[in-house]
Short mmCIF file of C-alpha atoms in Angstrom, two decimals:
data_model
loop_
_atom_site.label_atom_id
_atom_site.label_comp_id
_atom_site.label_asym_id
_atom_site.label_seq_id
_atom_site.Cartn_x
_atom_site.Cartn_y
_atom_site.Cartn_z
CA UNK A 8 106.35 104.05 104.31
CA UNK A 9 103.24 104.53 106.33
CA UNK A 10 99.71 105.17 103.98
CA UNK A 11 98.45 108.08 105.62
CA UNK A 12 102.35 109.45 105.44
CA UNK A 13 102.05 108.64 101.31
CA UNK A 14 98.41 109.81 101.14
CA UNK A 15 99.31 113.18 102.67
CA UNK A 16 102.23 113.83 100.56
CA UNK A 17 100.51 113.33 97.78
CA UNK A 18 97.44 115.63 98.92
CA UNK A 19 98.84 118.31 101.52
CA UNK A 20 102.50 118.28 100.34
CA UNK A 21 101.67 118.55 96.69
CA UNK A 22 99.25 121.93 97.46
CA UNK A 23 101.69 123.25 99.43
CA UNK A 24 103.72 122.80 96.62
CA UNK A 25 102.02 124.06 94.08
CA UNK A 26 99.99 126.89 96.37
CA UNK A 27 103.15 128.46 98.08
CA UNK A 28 105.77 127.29 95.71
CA UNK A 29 108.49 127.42 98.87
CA UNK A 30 111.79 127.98 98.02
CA UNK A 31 114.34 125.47 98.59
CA UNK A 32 118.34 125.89 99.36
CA UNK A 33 120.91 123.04 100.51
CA UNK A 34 118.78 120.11 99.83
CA UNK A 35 121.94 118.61 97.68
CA UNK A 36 122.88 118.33 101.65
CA UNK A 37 120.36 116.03 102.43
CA UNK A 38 122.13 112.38 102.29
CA UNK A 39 119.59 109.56 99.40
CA UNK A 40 120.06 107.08 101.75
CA UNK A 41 121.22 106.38 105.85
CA UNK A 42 120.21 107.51 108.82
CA UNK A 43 120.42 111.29 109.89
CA UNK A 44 118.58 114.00 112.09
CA UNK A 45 117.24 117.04 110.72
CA UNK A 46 117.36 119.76 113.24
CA UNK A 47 115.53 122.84 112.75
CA UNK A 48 114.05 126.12 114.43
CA UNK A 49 110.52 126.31 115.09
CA UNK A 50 108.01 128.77 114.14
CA UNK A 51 104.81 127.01 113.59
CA UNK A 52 102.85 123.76 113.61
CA UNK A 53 103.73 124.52 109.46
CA UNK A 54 106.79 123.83 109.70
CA UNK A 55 106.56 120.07 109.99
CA UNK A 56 104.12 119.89 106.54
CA UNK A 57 106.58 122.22 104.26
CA UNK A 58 109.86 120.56 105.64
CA UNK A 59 107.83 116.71 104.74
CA UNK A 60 106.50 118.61 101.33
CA UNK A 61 109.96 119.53 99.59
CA UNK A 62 112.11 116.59 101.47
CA UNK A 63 112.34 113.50 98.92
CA UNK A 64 112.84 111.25 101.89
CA UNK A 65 110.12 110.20 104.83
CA UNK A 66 110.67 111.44 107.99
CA UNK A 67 109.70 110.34 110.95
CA UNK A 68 108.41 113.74 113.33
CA UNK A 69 108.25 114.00 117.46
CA UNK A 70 104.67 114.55 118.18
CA UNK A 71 103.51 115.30 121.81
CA UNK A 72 101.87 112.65 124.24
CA UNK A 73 98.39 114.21 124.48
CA UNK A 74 98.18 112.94 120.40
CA UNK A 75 98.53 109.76 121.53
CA UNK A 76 96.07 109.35 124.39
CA UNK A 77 93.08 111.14 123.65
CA UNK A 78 90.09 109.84 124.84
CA UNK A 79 86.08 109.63 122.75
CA UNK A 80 85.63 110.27 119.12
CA UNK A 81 88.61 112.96 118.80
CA UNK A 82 90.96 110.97 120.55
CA UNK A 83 90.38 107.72 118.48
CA UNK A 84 90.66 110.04 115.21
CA UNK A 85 93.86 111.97 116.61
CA UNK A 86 95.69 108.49 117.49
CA UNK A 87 94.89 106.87 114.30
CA UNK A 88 96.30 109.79 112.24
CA UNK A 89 99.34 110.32 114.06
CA UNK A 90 100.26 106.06 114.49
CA UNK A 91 99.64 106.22 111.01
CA UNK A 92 101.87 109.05 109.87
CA UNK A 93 104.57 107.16 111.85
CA UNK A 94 104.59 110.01 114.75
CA UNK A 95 107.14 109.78 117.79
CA UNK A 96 105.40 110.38 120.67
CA UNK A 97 106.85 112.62 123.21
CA UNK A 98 106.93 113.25 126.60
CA UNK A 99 107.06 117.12 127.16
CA UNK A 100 107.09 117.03 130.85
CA UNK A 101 110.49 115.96 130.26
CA UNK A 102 112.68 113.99 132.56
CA UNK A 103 112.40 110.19 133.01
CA UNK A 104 109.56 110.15 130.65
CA UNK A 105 111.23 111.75 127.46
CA UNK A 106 113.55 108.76 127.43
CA UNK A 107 110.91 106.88 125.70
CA UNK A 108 111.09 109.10 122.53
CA UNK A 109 114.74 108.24 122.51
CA UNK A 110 114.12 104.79 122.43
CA UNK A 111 111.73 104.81 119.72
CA UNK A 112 114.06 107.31 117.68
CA UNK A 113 117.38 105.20 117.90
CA UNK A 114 116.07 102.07 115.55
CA UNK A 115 114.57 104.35 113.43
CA UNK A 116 117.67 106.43 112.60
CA UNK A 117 120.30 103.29 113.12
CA UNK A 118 117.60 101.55 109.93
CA UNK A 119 118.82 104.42 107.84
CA UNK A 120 115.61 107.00 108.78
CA UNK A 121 115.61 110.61 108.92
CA UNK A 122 113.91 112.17 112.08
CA UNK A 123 113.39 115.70 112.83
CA UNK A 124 114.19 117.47 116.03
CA UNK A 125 113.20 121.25 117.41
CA UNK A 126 116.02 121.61 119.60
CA UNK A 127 114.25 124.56 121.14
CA UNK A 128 111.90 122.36 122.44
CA UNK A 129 109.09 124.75 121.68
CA UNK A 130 107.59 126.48 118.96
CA UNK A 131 109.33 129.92 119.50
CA UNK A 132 107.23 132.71 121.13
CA UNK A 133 108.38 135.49 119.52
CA UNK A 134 110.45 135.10 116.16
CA UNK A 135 113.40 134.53 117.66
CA UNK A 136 115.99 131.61 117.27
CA UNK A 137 116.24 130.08 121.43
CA UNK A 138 118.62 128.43 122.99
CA UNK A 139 118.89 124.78 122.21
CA UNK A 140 118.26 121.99 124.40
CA UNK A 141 121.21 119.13 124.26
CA UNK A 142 118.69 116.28 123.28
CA UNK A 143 119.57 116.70 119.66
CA UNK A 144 123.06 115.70 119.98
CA UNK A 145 122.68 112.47 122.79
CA UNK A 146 120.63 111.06 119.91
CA UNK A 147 123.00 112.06 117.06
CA UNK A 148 125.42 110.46 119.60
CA UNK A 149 123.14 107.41 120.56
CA UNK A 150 122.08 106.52 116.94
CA UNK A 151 125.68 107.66 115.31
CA UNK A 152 124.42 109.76 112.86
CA UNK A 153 124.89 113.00 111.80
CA UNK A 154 122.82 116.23 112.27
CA UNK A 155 121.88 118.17 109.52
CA UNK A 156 120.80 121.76 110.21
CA UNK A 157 117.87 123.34 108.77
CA UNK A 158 116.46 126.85 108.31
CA UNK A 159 113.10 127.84 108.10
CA UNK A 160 111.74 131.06 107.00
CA UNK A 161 107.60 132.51 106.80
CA UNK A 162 105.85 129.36 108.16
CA UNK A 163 105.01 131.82 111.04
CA UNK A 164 103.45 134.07 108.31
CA UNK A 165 101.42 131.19 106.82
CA UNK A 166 99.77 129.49 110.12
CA UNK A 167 100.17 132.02 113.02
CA UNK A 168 99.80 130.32 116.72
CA UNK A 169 96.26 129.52 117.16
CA UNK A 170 95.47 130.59 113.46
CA UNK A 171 92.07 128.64 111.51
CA UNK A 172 93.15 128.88 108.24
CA UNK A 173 96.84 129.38 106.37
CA UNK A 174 97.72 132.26 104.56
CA UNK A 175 99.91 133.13 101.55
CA UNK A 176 103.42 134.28 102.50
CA UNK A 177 106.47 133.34 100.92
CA UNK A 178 108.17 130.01 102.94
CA UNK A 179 111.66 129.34 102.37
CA UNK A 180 113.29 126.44 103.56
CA UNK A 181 117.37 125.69 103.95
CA UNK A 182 119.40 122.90 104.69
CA UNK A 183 123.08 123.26 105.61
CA UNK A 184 126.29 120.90 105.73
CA UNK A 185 125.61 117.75 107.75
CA UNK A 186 127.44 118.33 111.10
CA UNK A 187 129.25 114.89 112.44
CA UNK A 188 129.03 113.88 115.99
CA UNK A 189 130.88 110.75 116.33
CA UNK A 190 134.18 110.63 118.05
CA UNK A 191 133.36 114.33 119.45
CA UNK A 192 131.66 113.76 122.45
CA UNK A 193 133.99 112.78 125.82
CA UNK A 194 131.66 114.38 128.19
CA UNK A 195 128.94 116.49 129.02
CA UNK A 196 130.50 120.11 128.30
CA UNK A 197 131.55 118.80 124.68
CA UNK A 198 127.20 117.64 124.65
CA UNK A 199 126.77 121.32 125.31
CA UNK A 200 128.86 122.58 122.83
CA UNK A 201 128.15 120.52 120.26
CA UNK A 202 124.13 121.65 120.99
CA UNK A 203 125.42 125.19 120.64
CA UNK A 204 126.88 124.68 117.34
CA UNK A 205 124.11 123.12 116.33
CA UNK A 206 122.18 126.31 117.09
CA UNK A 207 124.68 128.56 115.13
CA UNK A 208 124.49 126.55 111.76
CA UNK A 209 120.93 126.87 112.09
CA UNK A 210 120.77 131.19 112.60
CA UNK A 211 123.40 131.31 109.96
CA UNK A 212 120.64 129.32 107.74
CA UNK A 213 117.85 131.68 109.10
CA UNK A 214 119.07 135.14 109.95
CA UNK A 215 117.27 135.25 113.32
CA UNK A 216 118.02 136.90 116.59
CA UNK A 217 119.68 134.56 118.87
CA UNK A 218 118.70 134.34 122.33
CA UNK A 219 121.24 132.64 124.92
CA UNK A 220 118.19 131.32 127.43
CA UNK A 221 115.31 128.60 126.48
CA UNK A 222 112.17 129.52 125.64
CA UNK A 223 109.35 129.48 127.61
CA UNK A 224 107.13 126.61 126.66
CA UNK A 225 103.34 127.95 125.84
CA UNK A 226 102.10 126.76 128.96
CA UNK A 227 104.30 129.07 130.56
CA UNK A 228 103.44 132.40 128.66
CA UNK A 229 99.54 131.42 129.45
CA UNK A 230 100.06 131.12 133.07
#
């Protein structure tokens, strides 16, 4: 297990812990041991610290590009932390580029590591659950391992986009019934559906409004 992964779930996770006591459903879904993906909606930057705070296991988060590559004094910091948490980094440009994340997920989750996907691709710009992009399952399929949904409830409360500080609000967090992909998958439309189910397990988890259409990335709403 990385140090600064053990340091900060000793230190962060344990004062989320113990500061917003989250609640905690389905983690008797959660496998001890092998590899698995934990897919999960996305309402803030919060969600990543609560989900490693109450999960028993490490897991091993996407983290964008820019992380990676920063240049002067900020940049050096930003790398080290983020290498040394045992980050993915991602390309969010997407095409050719993403692939890389792929390849760096596969060993992980084929060693018996848990990753954790957004299938939305984006942290979601206005409560509601997106559509999900069909990354999710190619690596369930590429790794052969199973994804397990998850659910997660007032992290949106606690760090709002662009917030300084957190804030109290309750933060629940659910995991549902691992959802096999092997031997499902004969071509792209079965990719698709699989993606969609996906999706469902995790509004049934949360209770949100689905929307049928991606979200816009925050770039996008900017512009």
């Amino acid at each position: 297990m990385p140090l600064l992964y053990d340091l900060g779930k000793l230190t962060v996770g344990t004062a989320l812990r113990l500061g917003w006591r989250p609640r905690v459903e389905g983690l008797a879904h959660l496998p001890p041991h092998g590899g698995a993906i934990l897919a999960g909606n996305h309402l803030s930057v919060a969600d990543e610290l609560f989900l490693a705070s109450v999960t028993p296991r490490r897991i091993a988060f996407w983290a964008k590009s820019e992380y990676f590559s920063g240049g002067g004094a900020r940049g050096w910091l930003s790398r080290r932390i983020v290498s040394g948490m045992g980050a993915i980094p991602v390309e969010r440009a997407g095409g050719r580029a993403v692939l890389t994340a792929f390849d760096a997920a596969v060993p992980v989750l084929r060693a018996g590591g848990l990753v954790a996907v957004y299938p939305e691709g984006t942290r979601s710009p206005d409560g509601r659950l997106h559509r999900g992009r069909t990354g999710v399952v190619r690596l369930a399929r590429d790794a052969e391992v199973p994804i397990i949904p998850v659910g997660v409830l007032g992290t949106a409360e606690v760090l709002p986009i662009d917030a300084r500080l957190p804030r109290r609000h309750p933060v629940t967090l659910r995991f549902g019934a691992p959802i096999p992909v092997a031997g499902r998958i004969h071509g792209p439309r079965d990719i698709r559906l699989l993606t969609d189910e996906v999706m469902a397990a995790i509004q049934q988890l949360t209770g949100q409004e689905y929307v049928p259409r991606y979200a816009p990335r925050r770039e996008s709403l900017a512009a």
